[in-house]
Amino acid sequence: MKTGAVLLAGCLMAANAGAATIHFTGNIEYHNDVVYTYFTLDNDADDVRIWTDSYQGGTNFDPITALWNADGSLIDENDDNSGINPSTQTSYDSGFSLSSLAAGNYIFTIATYNNAAQGNMLSDGFAYDGLDPIPLAEWDQPASHEGMGPNWSLWLDGVDSASNPDDAASVPEPSSVALLGLGLLGLGLRRARRG
């Protein structure tokens, strides 16, 4: 049983291994929702790009993004930066192009305008924390931001692995995981009997 679990974990980790472009999408329900994406660099990197391209000229909400160290300390926050990938981004999209980032674990957050970080630590929270959640469709936004949809789209380029619990596509269905786990367990047991 232990062999199957180790094989399953190895296969799931390998699915995201290697510096590649990773894409996550999803929807936010409330004005004070914050989307968390976790990523890892195995080695120091000199070209990491992380960006949203979901604004789509006003179809969806205006994102504010922030980059955090694994300990929750703020590296930087950005409201508007549509120059990271101009072929897909429109005004009000956000993100970072980093010429130097040390190996390690990081957190990237997406929030709605103007739900900005309230301090230099993730534990300090965001501007709309503690407010009653307002469905995004009913939120009374500034006139320039009214009627925006709930969709977000995030790209990470140059990272080794990433996960986002809010991206439904990144979480295998329980039945698929169970079948994969049983198959790997069977292979492990078969090898153990031969050895």
mmCIF file of C-alpha atoms in Angstrom, residues 64 66 68 74 77 114-129:
data_model
loop_
_atom_site.group_PDB
_atom_site.id
_atom_site.type_symbol
_atom_site.label_atom_id
_atom_site.label_comp_id
_atom_site.label_asym_id
_atom_site.label_seq_id
_atom_site.Cartn_x
_atom_site.Cartn_y
_atom_site.Cartn_z
ATOM 1 C CA ILE A 64 -5.071 43.351 -8.136
ATOM 2 C CA ALA A 66 0.453 40.339 -5.173
ATOM 3 C CA TRP A 68 4.476 36.697 -1.501
ATOM 4 C CA LEU A 74 5.048 40.650 0.626
ATOM 5 C CA GLU A 77 1.769 44.201 -5.321
ATOM 6 C CA ASN A 114 -9.630 47.660 -4.680
ATOM 7 C CA ASN A 115 -9.180 44.705 -2.315
ATOM 8 C CA ALA A 116 -5.478 45.444 -1.806
ATOM 9 C CA ALA A 117 -3.126 43.839 0.703
ATOM 10 C CA GLN A 118 -3.257 45.647 4.048
ATOM 11 C CA GLY A 119 0.333 45.245 5.108
ATOM 12 C CA ASN A 120 3.643 43.574 4.417
ATOM 13 C CA MET A 121 2.496 40.167 5.660
ATOM 14 C CA LEU A 122 -0.185 37.933 4.172
ATOM 15 C CA SER A 123 -1.568 37.545 7.699
ATOM 16 C CA ASP A 124 -2.367 41.298 7.665
ATOM 17 C CA GLY A 125 -5.185 40.464 5.259
ATOM 18 C CA PHE A 126 -6.904 42.415 2.521
ATOM 19 C CA ALA A 127 -8.983 45.613 2.438
ATOM 20 C CA TYR A 128 -12.341 43.829 2.177
ATOM 21 C CA ASP A 129 -11.688 41.217 4.890
#
